[in-house]
Short mmCIF file of C-alpha atoms and ligand atoms in Angstrom, two decimals:
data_model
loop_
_atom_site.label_atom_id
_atom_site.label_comp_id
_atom_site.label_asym_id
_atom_site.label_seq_id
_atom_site.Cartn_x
_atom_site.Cartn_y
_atom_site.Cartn_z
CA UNK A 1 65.01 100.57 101.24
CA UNK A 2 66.81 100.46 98.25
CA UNK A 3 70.06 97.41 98.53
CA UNK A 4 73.58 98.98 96.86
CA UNK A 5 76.12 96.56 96.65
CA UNK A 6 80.24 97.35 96.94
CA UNK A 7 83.10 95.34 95.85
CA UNK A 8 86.45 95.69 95.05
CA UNK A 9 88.26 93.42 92.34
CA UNK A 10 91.86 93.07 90.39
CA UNK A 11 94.91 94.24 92.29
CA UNK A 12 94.15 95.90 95.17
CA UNK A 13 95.31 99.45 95.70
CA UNK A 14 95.78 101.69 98.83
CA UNK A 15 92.33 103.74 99.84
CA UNK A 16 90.12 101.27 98.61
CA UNK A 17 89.52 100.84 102.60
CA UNK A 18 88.44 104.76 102.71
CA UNK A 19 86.15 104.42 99.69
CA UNK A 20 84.41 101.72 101.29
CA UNK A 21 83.89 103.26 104.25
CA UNK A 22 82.84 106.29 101.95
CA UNK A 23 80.11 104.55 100.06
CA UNK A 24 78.79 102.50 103.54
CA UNK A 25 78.00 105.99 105.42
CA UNK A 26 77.36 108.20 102.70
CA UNK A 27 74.93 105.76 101.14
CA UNK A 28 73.82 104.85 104.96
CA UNK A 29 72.69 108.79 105.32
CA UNK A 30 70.89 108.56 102.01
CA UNK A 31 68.60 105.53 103.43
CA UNK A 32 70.58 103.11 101.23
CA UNK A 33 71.34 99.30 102.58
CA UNK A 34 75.07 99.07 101.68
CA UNK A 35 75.65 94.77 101.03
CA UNK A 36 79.57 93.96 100.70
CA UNK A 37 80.48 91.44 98.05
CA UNK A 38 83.48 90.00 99.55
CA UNK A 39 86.51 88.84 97.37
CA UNK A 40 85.12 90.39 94.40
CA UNK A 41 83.67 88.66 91.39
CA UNK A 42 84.29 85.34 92.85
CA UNK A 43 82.63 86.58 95.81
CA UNK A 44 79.54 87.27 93.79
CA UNK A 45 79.33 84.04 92.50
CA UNK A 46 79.51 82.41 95.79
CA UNK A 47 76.68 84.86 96.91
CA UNK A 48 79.59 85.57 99.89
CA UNK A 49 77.79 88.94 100.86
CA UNK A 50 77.89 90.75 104.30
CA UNK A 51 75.93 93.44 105.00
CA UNK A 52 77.42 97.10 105.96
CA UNK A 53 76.35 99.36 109.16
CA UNK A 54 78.46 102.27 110.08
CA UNK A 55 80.37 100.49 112.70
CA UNK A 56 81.80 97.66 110.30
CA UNK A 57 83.65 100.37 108.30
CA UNK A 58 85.06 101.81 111.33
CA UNK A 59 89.24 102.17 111.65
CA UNK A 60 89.69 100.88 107.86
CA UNK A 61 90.27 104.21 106.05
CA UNK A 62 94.09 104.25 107.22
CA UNK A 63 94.68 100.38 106.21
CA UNK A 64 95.97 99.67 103.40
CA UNK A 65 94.56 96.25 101.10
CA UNK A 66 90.90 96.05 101.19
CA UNK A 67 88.78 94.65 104.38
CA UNK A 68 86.16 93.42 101.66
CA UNK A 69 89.02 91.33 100.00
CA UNK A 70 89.46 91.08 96.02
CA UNK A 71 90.37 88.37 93.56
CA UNK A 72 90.96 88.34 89.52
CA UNK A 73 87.76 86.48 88.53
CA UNK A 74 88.43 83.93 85.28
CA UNK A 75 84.95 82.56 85.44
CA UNK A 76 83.37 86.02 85.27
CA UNK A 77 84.23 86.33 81.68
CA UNK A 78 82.47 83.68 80.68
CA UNK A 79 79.07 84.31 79.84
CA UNK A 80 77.78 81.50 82.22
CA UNK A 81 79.62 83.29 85.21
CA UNK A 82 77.56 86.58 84.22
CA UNK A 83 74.72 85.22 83.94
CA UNK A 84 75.18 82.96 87.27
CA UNK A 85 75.89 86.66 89.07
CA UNK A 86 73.15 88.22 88.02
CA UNK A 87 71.30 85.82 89.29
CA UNK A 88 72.96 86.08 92.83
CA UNK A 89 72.39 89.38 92.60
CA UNK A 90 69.03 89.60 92.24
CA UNK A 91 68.41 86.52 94.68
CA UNK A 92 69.66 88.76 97.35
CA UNK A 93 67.45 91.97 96.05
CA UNK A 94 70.44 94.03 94.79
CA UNK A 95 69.64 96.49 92.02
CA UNK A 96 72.86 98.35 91.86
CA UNK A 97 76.68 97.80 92.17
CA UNK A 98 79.24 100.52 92.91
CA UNK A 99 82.83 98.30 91.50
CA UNK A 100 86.04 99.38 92.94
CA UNK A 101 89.16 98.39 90.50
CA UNK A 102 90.50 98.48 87.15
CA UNK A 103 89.27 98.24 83.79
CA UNK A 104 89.14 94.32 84.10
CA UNK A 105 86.91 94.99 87.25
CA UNK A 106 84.60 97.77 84.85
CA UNK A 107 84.21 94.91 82.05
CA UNK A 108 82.80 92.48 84.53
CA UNK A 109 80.25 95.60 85.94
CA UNK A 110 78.82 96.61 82.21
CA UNK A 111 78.63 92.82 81.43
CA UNK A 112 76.27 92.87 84.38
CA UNK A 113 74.76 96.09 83.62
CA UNK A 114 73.83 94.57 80.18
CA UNK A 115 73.10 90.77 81.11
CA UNK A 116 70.47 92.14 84.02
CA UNK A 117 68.81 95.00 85.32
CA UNK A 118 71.56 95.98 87.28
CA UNK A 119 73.02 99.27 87.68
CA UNK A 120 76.39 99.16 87.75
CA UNK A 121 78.81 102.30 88.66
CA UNK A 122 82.78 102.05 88.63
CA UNK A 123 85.22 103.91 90.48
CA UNK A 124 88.88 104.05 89.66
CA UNK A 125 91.21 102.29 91.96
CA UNK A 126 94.78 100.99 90.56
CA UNK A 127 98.22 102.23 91.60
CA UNK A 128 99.13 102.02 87.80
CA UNK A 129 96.67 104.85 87.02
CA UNK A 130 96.37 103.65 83.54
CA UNK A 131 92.44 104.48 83.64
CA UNK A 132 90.98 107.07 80.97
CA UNK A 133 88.36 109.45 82.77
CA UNK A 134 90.30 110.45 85.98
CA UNK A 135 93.83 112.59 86.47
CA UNK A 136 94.49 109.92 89.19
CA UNK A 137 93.44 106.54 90.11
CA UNK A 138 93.14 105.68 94.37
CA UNK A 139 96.40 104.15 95.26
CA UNK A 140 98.44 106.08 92.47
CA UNK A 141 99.76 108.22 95.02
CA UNK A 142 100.67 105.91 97.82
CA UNK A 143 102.32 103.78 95.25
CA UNK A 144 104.24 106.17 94.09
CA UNK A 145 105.63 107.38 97.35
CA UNK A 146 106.18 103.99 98.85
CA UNK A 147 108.59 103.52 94.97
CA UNK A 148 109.77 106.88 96.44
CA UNK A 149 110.89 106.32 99.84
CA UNK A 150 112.73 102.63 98.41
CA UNK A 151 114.19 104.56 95.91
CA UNK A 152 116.05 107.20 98.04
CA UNK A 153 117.48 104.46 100.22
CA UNK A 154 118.89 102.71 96.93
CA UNK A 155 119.96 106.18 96.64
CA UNK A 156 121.86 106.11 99.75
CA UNK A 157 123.93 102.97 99.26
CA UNK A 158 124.21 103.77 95.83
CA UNK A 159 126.23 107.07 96.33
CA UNK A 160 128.31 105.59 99.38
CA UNK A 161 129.46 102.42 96.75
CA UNK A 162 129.67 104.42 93.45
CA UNK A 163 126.79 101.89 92.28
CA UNK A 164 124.78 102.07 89.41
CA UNK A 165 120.55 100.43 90.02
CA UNK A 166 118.89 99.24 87.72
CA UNK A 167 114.93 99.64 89.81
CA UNK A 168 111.84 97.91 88.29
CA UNK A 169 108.37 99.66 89.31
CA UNK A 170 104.85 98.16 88.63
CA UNK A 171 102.81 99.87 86.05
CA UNK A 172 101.52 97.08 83.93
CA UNK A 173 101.43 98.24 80.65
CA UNK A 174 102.02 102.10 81.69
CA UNK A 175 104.71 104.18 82.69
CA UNK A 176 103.04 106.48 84.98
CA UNK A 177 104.46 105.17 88.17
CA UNK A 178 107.96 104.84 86.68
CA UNK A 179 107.15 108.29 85.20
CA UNK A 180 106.60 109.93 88.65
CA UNK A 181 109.23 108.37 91.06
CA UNK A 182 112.24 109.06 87.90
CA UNK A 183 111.26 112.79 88.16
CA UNK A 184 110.62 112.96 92.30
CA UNK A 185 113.82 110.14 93.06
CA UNK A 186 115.93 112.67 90.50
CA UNK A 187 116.85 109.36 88.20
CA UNK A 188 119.67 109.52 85.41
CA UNK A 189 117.17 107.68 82.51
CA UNK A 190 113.72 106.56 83.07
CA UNK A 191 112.34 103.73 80.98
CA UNK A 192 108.73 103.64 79.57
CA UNK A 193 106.79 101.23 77.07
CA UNK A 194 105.10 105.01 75.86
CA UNK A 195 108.52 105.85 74.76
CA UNK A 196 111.37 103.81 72.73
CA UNK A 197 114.14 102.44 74.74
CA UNK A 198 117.44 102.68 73.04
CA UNK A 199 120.16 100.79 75.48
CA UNK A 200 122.84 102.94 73.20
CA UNK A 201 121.38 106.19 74.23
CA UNK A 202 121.16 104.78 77.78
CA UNK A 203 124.60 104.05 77.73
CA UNK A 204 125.89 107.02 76.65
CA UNK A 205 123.78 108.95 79.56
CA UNK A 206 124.94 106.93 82.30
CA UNK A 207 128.97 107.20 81.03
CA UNK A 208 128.59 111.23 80.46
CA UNK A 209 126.96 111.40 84.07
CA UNK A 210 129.69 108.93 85.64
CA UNK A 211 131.93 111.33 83.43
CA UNK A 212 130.44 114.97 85.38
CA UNK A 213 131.80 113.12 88.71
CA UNK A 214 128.40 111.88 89.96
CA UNK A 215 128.68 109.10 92.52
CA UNK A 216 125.60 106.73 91.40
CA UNK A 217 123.53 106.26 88.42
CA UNK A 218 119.88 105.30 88.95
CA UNK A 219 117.76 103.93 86.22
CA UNK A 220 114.17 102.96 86.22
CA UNK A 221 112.41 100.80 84.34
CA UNK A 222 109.09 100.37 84.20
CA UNK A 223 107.46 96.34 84.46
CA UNK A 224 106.32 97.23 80.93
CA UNK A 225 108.98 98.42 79.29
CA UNK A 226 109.57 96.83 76.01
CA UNK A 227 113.13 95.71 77.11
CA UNK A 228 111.54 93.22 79.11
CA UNK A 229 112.13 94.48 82.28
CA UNK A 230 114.82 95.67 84.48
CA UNK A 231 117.63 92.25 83.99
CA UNK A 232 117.99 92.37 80.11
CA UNK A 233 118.36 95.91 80.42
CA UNK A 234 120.69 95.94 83.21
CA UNK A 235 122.86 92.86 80.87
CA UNK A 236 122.74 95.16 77.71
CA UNK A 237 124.18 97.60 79.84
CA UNK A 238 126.84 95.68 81.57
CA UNK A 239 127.75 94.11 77.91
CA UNK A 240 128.47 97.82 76.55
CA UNK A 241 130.03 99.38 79.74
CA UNK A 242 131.21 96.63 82.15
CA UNK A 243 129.73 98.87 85.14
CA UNK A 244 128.94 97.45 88.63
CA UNK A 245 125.89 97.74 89.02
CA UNK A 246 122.42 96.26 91.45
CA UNK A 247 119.28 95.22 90.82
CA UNK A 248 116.17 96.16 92.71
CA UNK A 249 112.89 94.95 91.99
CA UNK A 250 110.22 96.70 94.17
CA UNK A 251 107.06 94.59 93.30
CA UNK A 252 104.04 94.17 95.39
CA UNK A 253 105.66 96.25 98.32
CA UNK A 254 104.09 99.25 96.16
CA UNK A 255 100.89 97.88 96.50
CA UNK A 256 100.52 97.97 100.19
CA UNK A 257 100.50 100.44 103.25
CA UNK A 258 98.47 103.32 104.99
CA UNK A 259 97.07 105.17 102.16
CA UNK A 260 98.56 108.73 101.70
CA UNK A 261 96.52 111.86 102.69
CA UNK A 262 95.44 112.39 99.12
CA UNK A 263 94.65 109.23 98.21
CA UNK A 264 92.20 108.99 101.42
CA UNK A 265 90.65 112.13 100.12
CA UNK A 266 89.67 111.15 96.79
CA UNK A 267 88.60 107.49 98.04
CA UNK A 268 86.35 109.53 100.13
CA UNK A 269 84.96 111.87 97.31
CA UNK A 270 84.52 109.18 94.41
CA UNK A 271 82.73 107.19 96.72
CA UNK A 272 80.72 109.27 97.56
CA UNK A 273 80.31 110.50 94.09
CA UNK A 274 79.42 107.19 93.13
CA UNK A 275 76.59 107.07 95.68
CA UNK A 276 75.32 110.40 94.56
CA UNK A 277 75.89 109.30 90.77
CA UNK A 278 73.25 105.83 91.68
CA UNK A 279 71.15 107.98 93.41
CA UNK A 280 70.35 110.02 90.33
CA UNK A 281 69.56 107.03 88.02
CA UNK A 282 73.32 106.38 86.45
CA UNK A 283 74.30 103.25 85.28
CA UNK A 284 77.13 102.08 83.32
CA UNK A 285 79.74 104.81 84.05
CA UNK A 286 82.83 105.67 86.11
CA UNK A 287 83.16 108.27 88.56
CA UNK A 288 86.40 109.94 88.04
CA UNK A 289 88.27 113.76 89.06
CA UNK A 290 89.34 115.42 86.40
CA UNK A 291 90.82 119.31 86.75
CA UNK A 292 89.34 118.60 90.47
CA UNK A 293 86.21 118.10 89.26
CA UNK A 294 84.09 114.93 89.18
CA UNK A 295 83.50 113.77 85.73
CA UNK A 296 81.08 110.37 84.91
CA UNK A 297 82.72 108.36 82.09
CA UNK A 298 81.20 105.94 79.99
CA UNK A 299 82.78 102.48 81.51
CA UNK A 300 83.36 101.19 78.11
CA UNK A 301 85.81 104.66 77.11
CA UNK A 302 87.52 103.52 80.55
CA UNK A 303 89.67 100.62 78.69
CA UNK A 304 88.32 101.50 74.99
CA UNK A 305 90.62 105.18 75.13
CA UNK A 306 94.19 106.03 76.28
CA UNK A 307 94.64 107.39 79.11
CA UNK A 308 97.59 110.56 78.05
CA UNK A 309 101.22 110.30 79.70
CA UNK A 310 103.35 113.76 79.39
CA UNK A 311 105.92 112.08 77.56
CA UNK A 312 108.15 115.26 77.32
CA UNK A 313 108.51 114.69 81.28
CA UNK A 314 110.90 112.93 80.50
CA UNK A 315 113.34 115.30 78.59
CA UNK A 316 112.66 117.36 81.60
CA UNK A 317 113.87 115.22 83.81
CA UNK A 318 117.06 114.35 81.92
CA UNK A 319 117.98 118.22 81.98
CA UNK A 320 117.30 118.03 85.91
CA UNK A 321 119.52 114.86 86.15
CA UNK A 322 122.29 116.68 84.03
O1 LIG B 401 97.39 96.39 88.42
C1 LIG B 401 98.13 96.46 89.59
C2 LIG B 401 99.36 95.59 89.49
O2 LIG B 401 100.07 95.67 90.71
C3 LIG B 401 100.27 95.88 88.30
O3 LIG B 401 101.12 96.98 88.52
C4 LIG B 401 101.01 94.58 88.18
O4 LIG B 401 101.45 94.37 86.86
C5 LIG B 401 99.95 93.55 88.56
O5 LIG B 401 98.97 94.24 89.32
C6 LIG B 401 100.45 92.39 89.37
O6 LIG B 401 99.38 91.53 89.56
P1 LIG B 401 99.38 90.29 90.56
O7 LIG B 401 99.34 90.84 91.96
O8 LIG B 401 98.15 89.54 90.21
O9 LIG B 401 100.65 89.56 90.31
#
């Protein structure tokens, strides 16, 4: 019997649960031994492996966070960490890896994939959904609607105290979560490090819409903004306009929860893609659904190529917001 082992590494993301439990009983039916790698990397190089039956991935695919645990790994991009996995891998008769995470988690994989005979498949799991090779990333969706739900509730208070809020999502380096919860939370301005923030322009949005007799102002800025985040923005604003205003940063709160209906769906087909994928020889790429179907990327175009945001979203929303 062939041994496939599963971790998850980085942030963790909501579904990661349900693609476990994917890989462990699709992989199980396909006369695979599942071995869990707990806490990621640093997991692996503690040889801290468990192995998987049906029953141990029973009542996880609602949960939110990851049963297996996760951890950013500084020692596995070292070349003596590599090698020192590897090792541990091969100790405990693994040939193949399925990596749940981000593209720091896919470096680590093809590092193994090249350092040993280890085949390595990645599957995309980040609420930023800043991976190239997939429409959507497991945990994108929850993410967004748990930003969602906070944000009409700031909404709420907001219109009953003539309020402006500033709101800082997570995104990392992307805007797609700050993208998605302007348009569905109906937000005056939405700020993006894909598109150039202008406080003037800003300015002048929030005065004409305080102008048209609307009761609050919501802006959101995403972590990554080039402002700096949502304080220097919300002082360049207050400098200019002297408006009362809030800050709200939502943080890690997006990161947890009961994964959303979709997001336990496509946990549940990329892992099992993933199996299928390792099953038919693949090594070294990512299992991602694109136009609903499931595409295998090269893991190195996963961080190597941008992933496209529909930047003219954006002037769509600020026609909705008028
Ligand atoms: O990648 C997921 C993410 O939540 C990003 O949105 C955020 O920038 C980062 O992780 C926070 O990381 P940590 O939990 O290590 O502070």
């Amino acid at each position: 019997m062939c041994k496939l082992g599963v971790l998850t590494s980085g942030g963790d993301a909501p579904g990661m649960n349900a693609c476990i439990r994917a890989i462990v009983r699709y992989g199980i039916k396909r006369e695979l031994e599942i071995i869990g790698i707990r806490r990621g990397y640093a997991g692996l190089l503690d040889s801290d492996f468990v192995k998987l039956d049906n029953r141990a991935v029973g009542n996880i695919i609602q949960r939110g966070g990851t049963f297996l645990g996760t951890a950013r790994c500084e020692e596995m991009k070292t070349k003596g960490g590599v090698n020192k996995a590897v090792q541990n891998l091969q100790q405990e008769g693994i040939g193949g890896l399925i990596t749940i995470g981000g593209d720091g988690t896919f470096r680590g994989a093809m590092a193994l994939a090249k350092a040993g005979n280890i085949r390595v498949i990645g599957i995309p799991s980040t609420i930023d959904n800043d991976i190239y090779g997939t429409d959507y990333s497991i945990g994108f969706d929850t993410a967004t609607n748990t930003a969602l739900n906070a944000i009409d509730k700031i909404r709420d208070t907001a219109g009953a105290m003539h309020r402006a809020f500033f709101v800082e999502v997570m995104g990392r380096t992307r805007g797609f979560i700050a993208l998605d919860v302007g348009i569905a939370g109906g937000a005056e301005q939405i700020l993006i490090p894909e598109t150039e923030t202008n406080i003037d322009k800003l300015c002048q949005s929030i005065s004409s819409s305080i102008r048209k007799g609307k009761r609050s102002t919501i802006v959101i800025v995403a972590e990554g903004d080039e402002a700096g985040g949502v304080f220097p923005v919300a002082q360049q604003v207050w400098e200019r306009l002297r408006l009362e205003y809030r800050i709200c940063v939502l943080g890690h709160i997006q990161r947890g929860g009961s994964p959303t209906a979709r997001d336990r769906v496509l946990a549940s087909k990329l892992g099992s893609a993933a199996v299928d994928a390792f099953i038919s020889g693949r090594s070294g790429e990512m299992v991602g659904e694109v136009n609903g179907q499931i595409e295998l990327t090269p893991l190195e175009n996963t961080w190597r190529k941008r992933k496209k945001l529909d930047k003219s979203l954006i002037r769509f929303m600020e026609e909705l917001a008028s």
